[in-house]
mmCIF file of C-alpha atoms and ligand atoms in Angstrom:
data_model
loop_
_atom_site.group_PDB
_atom_site.id
_atom_site.type_symbol
_atom_site.label_atom_id
_atom_site.label_comp_id
_atom_site.label_asym_id
_atom_site.label_seq_id
_atom_site.Cartn_x
_atom_site.Cartn_y
_atom_site.Cartn_z
ATOM 1 C CA UNK A 1 80.006 -37.415 201.206
ATOM 2 C CA UNK A 2 81.662 -40.751 200.397
ATOM 3 C CA UNK A 3 79.975 -43.500 198.450
ATOM 4 C CA UNK A 4 81.573 -46.856 197.676
ATOM 5 C CA UNK A 5 79.660 -49.063 195.256
ATOM 6 C CA UNK A 6 80.278 -52.714 194.369
ATOM 7 C CA UNK A 7 83.935 -52.577 195.333
ATOM 8 C CA UNK A 8 86.054 -55.635 194.521
ATOM 9 C CA UNK A 9 89.709 -56.076 195.405
ATOM 10 C CA UNK A 10 91.828 -59.053 194.445
ATOM 11 C CA UNK A 11 95.376 -59.774 195.582
ATOM 12 C CA UNK A 12 96.411 -62.227 192.886
ATOM 13 C CA UNK A 13 93.770 -64.924 193.405
ATOM 14 C CA UNK A 14 92.597 -63.771 196.830
ATOM 15 C CA UNK A 15 89.238 -62.024 196.513
ATOM 16 C CA UNK A 16 89.776 -59.867 199.616
ATOM 17 C CA UNK A 17 86.846 -57.451 199.117
ATOM 18 C CA UNK A 18 83.653 -58.664 197.470
ATOM 19 C CA UNK A 19 80.949 -56.345 196.122
ATOM 20 C CA UNK A 20 81.180 -53.964 199.059
ATOM 21 C CA UNK A 21 78.945 -50.915 199.040
ATOM 22 C CA UNK A 22 78.895 -48.348 201.798
ATOM 23 C CA UNK A 23 78.164 -44.703 202.381
ATOM 24 C CA UNK A 24 79.560 -42.100 204.754
ATOM 25 C CA UNK A 25 77.197 -39.109 205.069
ATOM 26 C CA UNK A 26 78.660 -35.709 205.913
ATOM 27 C CA UNK A 27 78.916 -35.042 209.625
ATOM 28 C CA UNK A 28 78.636 -38.666 210.692
ATOM 29 C CA UNK A 29 80.937 -41.269 212.188
ATOM 30 C CA UNK A 30 80.627 -44.508 210.247
ATOM 31 C CA UNK A 31 82.381 -47.602 211.523
ATOM 32 C CA UNK A 32 83.448 -50.756 209.777
ATOM 33 C CA UNK A 33 83.934 -53.698 212.109
ATOM 34 C CA UNK A 34 84.943 -57.287 211.456
ATOM 35 C CA UNK A 35 87.504 -59.960 212.284
ATOM 36 C CA UNK A 36 91.186 -59.819 211.355
ATOM 37 C CA UNK A 37 91.658 -60.324 207.649
ATOM 38 C CA UNK A 38 88.033 -59.509 206.779
ATOM 39 C CA UNK A 39 89.187 -56.829 204.341
ATOM 40 C CA UNK A 40 88.705 -53.633 206.318
ATOM 41 C CA UNK A 41 92.159 -52.190 205.706
ATOM 42 C CA UNK A 42 91.912 -53.049 202.019
ATOM 43 C CA UNK A 43 88.726 -50.983 201.692
ATOM 44 C CA UNK A 44 90.348 -48.001 203.424
ATOM 45 C CA UNK A 45 93.431 -48.284 201.217
ATOM 46 C CA UNK A 46 91.286 -48.349 198.088
ATOM 47 C CA UNK A 47 89.544 -45.144 199.202
ATOM 48 C CA UNK A 48 92.915 -43.467 199.846
ATOM 49 C CA UNK A 49 94.432 -44.531 196.530
ATOM 50 C CA UNK A 50 96.924 -46.909 198.166
ATOM 51 C CA UNK A 51 95.368 -50.026 196.593
ATOM 52 C CA UNK A 52 93.824 -50.139 193.152
ATOM 53 C CA UNK A 53 90.435 -51.871 193.220
ATOM 54 C CA UNK A 54 89.685 -54.494 190.595
ATOM 55 C CA UNK A 55 86.246 -53.015 190.054
ATOM 56 C CA UNK A 56 83.738 -50.708 191.670
ATOM 57 C CA UNK A 57 83.124 -47.032 192.202
ATOM 58 C CA UNK A 58 84.417 -44.705 194.924
ATOM 59 C CA UNK A 59 82.892 -41.248 194.856
ATOM 60 C CA UNK A 60 83.907 -38.477 197.194
ATOM 61 C CA UNK A 61 81.903 -35.246 197.157
ATOM 62 C CA UNK A 62 80.447 -36.265 193.816
ATOM 63 C CA UNK A 63 83.776 -37.017 192.143
ATOM 64 C CA UNK A 64 85.329 -40.403 191.374
ATOM 65 C CA UNK A 65 88.611 -40.951 193.215
ATOM 66 C CA UNK A 66 89.352 -44.386 191.709
ATOM 67 C CA UNK A 67 92.757 -44.322 190.031
ATOM 68 C CA UNK A 68 93.851 -41.113 191.764
ATOM 69 C CA UNK A 69 97.227 -41.063 193.487
ATOM 70 C CA UNK A 70 97.203 -40.989 197.315
ATOM 71 C CA UNK A 71 98.524 -37.443 197.068
ATOM 72 C CA UNK A 72 95.580 -36.343 194.923
ATOM 73 C CA UNK A 73 93.131 -38.037 197.257
ATOM 74 C CA UNK A 74 94.569 -36.079 200.214
ATOM 75 C CA UNK A 75 94.294 -32.970 198.101
ATOM 76 C CA UNK A 76 90.572 -33.686 197.525
ATOM 77 C CA UNK A 77 90.073 -33.751 201.311
ATOM 78 C CA UNK A 78 90.487 -37.331 202.521
ATOM 79 C CA UNK A 79 93.104 -37.928 205.192
ATOM 80 C CA UNK A 80 94.010 -41.453 206.288
ATOM 81 C CA UNK A 81 95.584 -42.357 209.630
ATOM 82 C CA UNK A 82 96.960 -45.828 208.906
ATOM 83 C CA UNK A 83 97.074 -48.807 211.211
ATOM 84 C CA UNK A 84 100.240 -48.673 213.299
ATOM 85 C CA UNK A 85 100.259 -44.856 213.123
ATOM 86 C CA UNK A 86 103.314 -44.560 210.830
ATOM 87 C CA UNK A 87 104.714 -41.423 212.315
ATOM 88 C CA UNK A 88 108.370 -40.708 211.539
ATOM 89 C CA UNK A 89 110.166 -41.627 214.787
ATOM 90 C CA UNK A 90 113.421 -39.881 213.909
ATOM 91 C CA UNK A 91 111.768 -36.581 213.038
ATOM 92 C CA UNK A 92 110.576 -34.226 215.756
ATOM 93 C CA UNK A 93 106.926 -33.848 216.676
ATOM 94 C CA UNK A 94 106.910 -30.488 214.871
ATOM 95 C CA UNK A 95 108.488 -31.943 211.721
ATOM 96 C CA UNK A 96 105.880 -34.704 211.674
ATOM 97 C CA UNK A 97 103.095 -32.132 211.925
ATOM 98 C CA UNK A 98 104.593 -30.021 209.151
ATOM 99 C CA UNK A 99 104.519 -33.063 206.868
ATOM 100 C CA UNK A 100 100.737 -33.088 207.227
ATOM 101 C CA UNK A 101 100.636 -29.725 205.496
ATOM 102 C CA UNK A 102 103.277 -30.310 202.864
ATOM 103 C CA UNK A 103 100.835 -30.876 200.010
ATOM 104 C CA UNK A 104 99.301 -27.429 200.561
ATOM 105 C CA UNK A 105 100.996 -24.953 198.310
ATOM 106 C CA UNK A 106 100.450 -22.183 200.771
ATOM 107 C CA UNK A 107 101.683 -22.639 204.279
ATOM 108 C CA UNK A 108 100.356 -19.495 205.844
ATOM 109 C CA UNK A 109 97.528 -21.336 207.576
ATOM 110 C CA UNK A 110 99.928 -23.794 209.174
ATOM 111 C CA UNK A 111 100.458 -21.618 212.255
ATOM 112 C CA UNK A 112 96.707 -21.553 212.850
ATOM 113 C CA UNK A 113 96.440 -25.324 212.430
ATOM 114 C CA UNK A 114 99.365 -25.951 214.762
ATOM 115 C CA UNK A 115 97.807 -23.688 217.384
ATOM 116 C CA UNK A 116 94.634 -25.799 217.228
ATOM 117 C CA UNK A 117 96.612 -29.030 217.523
ATOM 118 C CA UNK A 118 98.596 -27.734 220.499
ATOM 119 C CA UNK A 119 95.438 -26.461 222.170
ATOM 120 C CA UNK A 120 93.868 -29.926 221.809
ATOM 121 C CA UNK A 121 97.037 -31.813 222.784
ATOM 122 C CA UNK A 122 99.230 -29.712 225.100
ATOM 123 C CA UNK A 123 101.602 -32.683 225.407
ATOM 124 C CA UNK A 124 102.518 -32.327 221.729
ATOM 125 C CA UNK A 125 103.398 -28.698 222.378
ATOM 126 C CA UNK A 126 105.604 -29.638 225.333
ATOM 127 C CA UNK A 127 107.319 -32.259 223.214
ATOM 128 C CA UNK A 128 107.371 -30.418 219.906
ATOM 129 C CA UNK A 129 111.176 -30.484 219.600
ATOM 130 C CA UNK A 130 111.496 -34.079 220.737
ATOM 131 C CA UNK A 131 111.897 -37.073 218.427
ATOM 132 C CA UNK A 132 108.430 -38.485 217.748
ATOM 133 C CA UNK A 133 109.747 -41.971 218.512
ATOM 134 C CA UNK A 134 110.151 -40.963 222.175
ATOM 135 C CA UNK A 135 106.398 -40.421 222.594
ATOM 136 C CA UNK A 136 104.216 -43.093 224.192
ATOM 137 C CA UNK A 137 101.962 -45.153 221.929
ATOM 138 C CA UNK A 138 98.956 -43.021 222.833
ATOM 139 C CA UNK A 139 100.832 -39.781 222.212
ATOM 140 C CA UNK A 140 102.004 -41.128 218.850
ATOM 141 C CA UNK A 141 98.381 -41.834 217.933
ATOM 142 C CA UNK A 142 97.460 -38.257 218.905
ATOM 143 C CA UNK A 143 100.326 -37.067 216.718
ATOM 144 C CA UNK A 144 99.175 -39.218 213.808
ATOM 145 C CA UNK A 145 95.618 -37.869 214.112
ATOM 146 C CA UNK A 146 96.949 -34.312 214.417
ATOM 147 C CA UNK A 147 99.136 -34.731 211.348
ATOM 148 C CA UNK A 148 96.063 -35.864 209.440
ATOM 149 C CA UNK A 149 94.065 -32.870 210.700
ATOM 150 C CA UNK A 150 96.763 -30.440 209.573
ATOM 151 C CA UNK A 151 95.964 -31.415 205.991
ATOM 152 C CA UNK A 152 92.471 -29.937 206.646
ATOM 153 C CA UNK A 153 90.488 -32.993 205.594
ATOM 154 C CA UNK A 154 86.760 -33.142 204.994
ATOM 155 C CA UNK A 155 86.832 -36.877 205.696
ATOM 156 C CA UNK A 156 89.093 -38.458 208.301
ATOM 157 C CA UNK A 157 89.799 -42.172 207.886
ATOM 158 C CA UNK A 158 91.109 -43.973 210.964
ATOM 159 C CA UNK A 159 92.426 -47.546 210.794
ATOM 160 C CA UNK A 160 92.496 -49.232 214.206
ATOM 161 C CA UNK A 161 93.334 -46.095 216.192
ATOM 162 C CA UNK A 162 93.102 -47.877 219.555
ATOM 163 C CA UNK A 163 95.251 -50.875 218.624
ATOM 164 C CA UNK A 164 97.959 -51.628 221.179
ATOM 165 C CA UNK A 165 97.127 -48.702 223.456
ATOM 166 C CA UNK A 166 96.722 -48.740 227.219
ATOM 167 C CA UNK A 167 93.025 -48.590 228.266
ATOM 168 C CA UNK A 168 93.262 -44.982 229.444
ATOM 169 C CA UNK A 169 94.683 -43.972 226.067
ATOM 170 C CA UNK A 170 91.971 -45.937 224.254
ATOM 171 C CA UNK A 171 89.396 -43.785 226.052
ATOM 172 C CA UNK A 172 91.366 -40.661 225.181
ATOM 173 C CA UNK A 173 91.503 -41.583 221.488
ATOM 174 C CA UNK A 174 87.748 -42.232 221.373
ATOM 175 C CA UNK A 175 87.133 -38.886 223.133
ATOM 176 C CA UNK A 176 89.218 -37.143 220.487
ATOM 177 C CA UNK A 177 87.293 -38.792 217.644
ATOM 178 C CA UNK A 178 84.033 -37.763 219.272
ATOM 179 C CA UNK A 179 85.094 -34.172 219.772
ATOM 180 C CA UNK A 180 86.414 -33.868 216.208
ATOM 181 C CA UNK A 181 83.055 -35.150 214.989
ATOM 182 C CA UNK A 182 81.162 -32.715 217.221
ATOM 183 C CA UNK A 183 83.183 -29.955 215.589
ATOM 184 C CA UNK A 184 81.912 -31.165 212.226
ATOM 185 C CA UNK A 185 84.454 -33.719 211.021
ATOM 186 C CA UNK A 186 83.156 -36.707 209.070
ATOM 187 C CA UNK A 187 84.851 -39.943 210.121
ATOM 188 C CA UNK A 188 85.231 -43.437 208.699
ATOM 189 C CA UNK A 189 86.510 -45.640 211.514
ATOM 190 C CA UNK A 190 87.840 -49.197 211.386
ATOM 191 C CA UNK A 191 88.118 -50.717 214.849
ATOM 192 C CA UNK A 192 88.776 -54.019 216.576
ATOM 193 C CA UNK A 193 87.170 -52.588 219.694
ATOM 194 C CA UNK A 194 83.685 -53.111 218.323
ATOM 195 C CA UNK A 195 81.845 -52.115 221.480
ATOM 196 C CA UNK A 196 83.454 -48.696 221.658
ATOM 197 C CA UNK A 197 83.200 -48.190 217.912
ATOM 198 C CA UNK A 198 79.464 -48.968 217.934
ATOM 199 C CA UNK A 199 78.901 -46.728 220.955
ATOM 200 C CA UNK A 200 80.599 -43.861 219.168
ATOM 201 C CA UNK A 201 79.390 -44.246 215.593
ATOM 202 C CA UNK A 202 76.137 -43.215 213.951
ATOM 203 C CA UNK A 203 76.127 -45.985 211.387
ATOM 204 C CA UNK A 204 77.959 -49.309 211.141
ATOM 205 C CA UNK A 205 78.854 -52.034 208.678
ATOM 206 C CA UNK A 206 79.978 -55.528 209.608
ATOM 207 C CA UNK A 207 82.466 -57.115 207.230
ATOM 208 C CA UNK A 208 82.840 -60.905 207.117
ATOM 209 C CA UNK A 209 85.464 -62.448 204.838
ATOM 210 C CA UNK A 210 85.290 -59.636 202.337
ATOM 211 C CA UNK A 211 81.528 -59.104 202.321
ATOM 212 C CA UNK A 212 79.192 -56.795 204.205
ATOM 213 C CA UNK A 213 77.077 -59.116 206.333
ATOM 214 C CA UNK A 214 75.154 -56.522 208.318
ATOM 215 C CA UNK A 215 74.606 -52.785 208.273
ATOM 216 C CA UNK A 216 72.485 -50.314 210.171
ATOM 217 C CA UNK A 217 72.414 -47.630 212.829
ATOM 218 C CA UNK A 218 75.276 -48.370 215.228
ATOM 219 C CA UNK A 219 72.941 -48.393 218.245
ATOM 220 C CA UNK A 220 70.888 -51.153 216.609
ATOM 221 C CA UNK A 221 73.917 -53.303 215.841
ATOM 222 C CA UNK A 222 75.121 -52.823 219.398
ATOM 223 C CA UNK A 223 71.943 -54.583 220.543
ATOM 224 C CA UNK A 224 71.869 -57.231 217.833
ATOM 225 C CA UNK A 225 72.319 -60.721 219.259
ATOM 226 C CA UNK A 226 74.477 -61.922 216.316
ATOM 227 C CA UNK A 227 76.783 -58.929 216.661
ATOM 228 C CA UNK A 228 76.924 -59.363 220.432
ATOM 229 C CA UNK A 229 77.917 -62.990 220.098
ATOM 230 C CA UNK A 230 80.445 -62.593 217.286
ATOM 231 C CA UNK A 231 82.078 -59.237 218.016
ATOM 232 C CA UNK A 232 81.229 -57.962 221.462
ATOM 233 C CA UNK A 233 82.254 -61.015 223.469
ATOM 234 C CA UNK A 234 78.805 -61.373 225.048
HETATM 235 P P1 LIG B 1 93.397 -56.620 209.867
HETATM 236 O O1 LIG B 1 92.464 -56.163 210.919
HETATM 237 O O2 LIG B 1 94.183 -57.849 210.271
HETATM 238 O O3 LIG B 1 94.241 -55.550 209.247
HETATM 239 P P2 LIG B 1 91.571 -56.434 207.683
HETATM 240 O O4 LIG B 1 90.141 -56.709 207.927
HETATM 241 O O5 LIG B 1 91.991 -55.034 207.634
HETATM 242 O O6 LIG B 1 92.465 -57.205 208.710
HETATM 243 P P3 LIG B 1 92.912 -56.734 205.157
HETATM 244 O O7 LIG B 1 94.219 -56.327 205.724
HETATM 245 O O8 LIG B 1 92.197 -55.822 204.278
HETATM 246 O O9 LIG B 1 91.931 -57.177 206.341
HETATM 247 O O10 LIG B 1 93.122 -58.136 204.420
HETATM 248 C C1 LIG B 1 92.078 -58.836 203.736
HETATM 249 C C2 LIG B 1 92.627 -60.094 203.101
HETATM 250 O O11 LIG B 1 93.512 -59.757 202.047
HETATM 251 C C3 LIG B 1 93.419 -60.983 204.037
HETATM 252 O O12 LIG B 1 93.150 -62.327 203.677
HETATM 253 C C4 LIG B 1 94.847 -60.624 203.751
HETATM 254 O O13 LIG B 1 95.691 -61.711 204.013
HETATM 255 C C5 LIG B 1 94.802 -60.305 202.272
HETATM 256 N N1 LIG B 1 95.807 -59.295 201.886
HETATM 257 C C6 LIG B 1 95.883 -58.032 202.356
HETATM 258 N N2 LIG B 1 96.887 -57.337 201.770
HETATM 259 C C7 LIG B 1 97.444 -58.202 200.881
HETATM 260 C C8 LIG B 1 98.517 -58.097 199.938
HETATM 261 N N3 LIG B 1 99.202 -56.964 199.793
HETATM 262 N N4 LIG B 1 98.814 -59.198 199.195
HETATM 263 C C9 LIG B 1 98.112 -60.341 199.341
HETATM 264 N N5 LIG B 1 97.082 -60.496 200.194
HETATM 265 C C10 LIG B 1 96.744 -59.449 200.956
#
């Protein structure tokens, strides 16, 4: 579904992403793990049109998305939940959700999408008229994921969804990702919590200072001694 080939990203002289190639097959969860500053967020931003790569190809459903605006990328079916969630704290929960659908010319399906969101997250229904900034961190992450889902993506990109959350909410976020995937959603997941990411994902890539150092089925990387030592704290 998504294929990134020989991606390079420079920030002035910093070569943040170096010849990265990766693939996200339809129906799978693919995770990208690596230390802070390895370049994970940069790769996600390039896919979403938020950062212009210096070179390389990014194909989604057979079409190049390099050079497209973020808006056009969403329109093609890629929805990105950024690190830090970036919900609008002064808007209500409902207003935040409506923003997820704003790019769709026709809003008649919105009611259906909202019903799905509220079925999945009853707390968002209870709090729909409340300012989103009053939600807990975990609830805000649920809102951010829901807002992304309302755009009806074919590929959901999640950047550090568990960052800063209480352990019980971390479990809840991973459960949500798993259930979305079981319902057919394709997911590209960047996570600091490498153990949980590898347990959840089908396939994984390890990024070290801008380069892919290892790749394979997530279950294999979970048992790899180098991965265990460097990323799983074992
Ligand atoms: P984190 O988990 O901390 O977000 P990351 O793996 O996502 O890290 P990136 O945020 O992609 O890494 O950053 C990769 C490298 O590029 C880092 O050295 C970072 O300092 C640098 N970098 C990122 N954004 C910019 C920018 N806008 N201008 C200059 N350098 C940047």
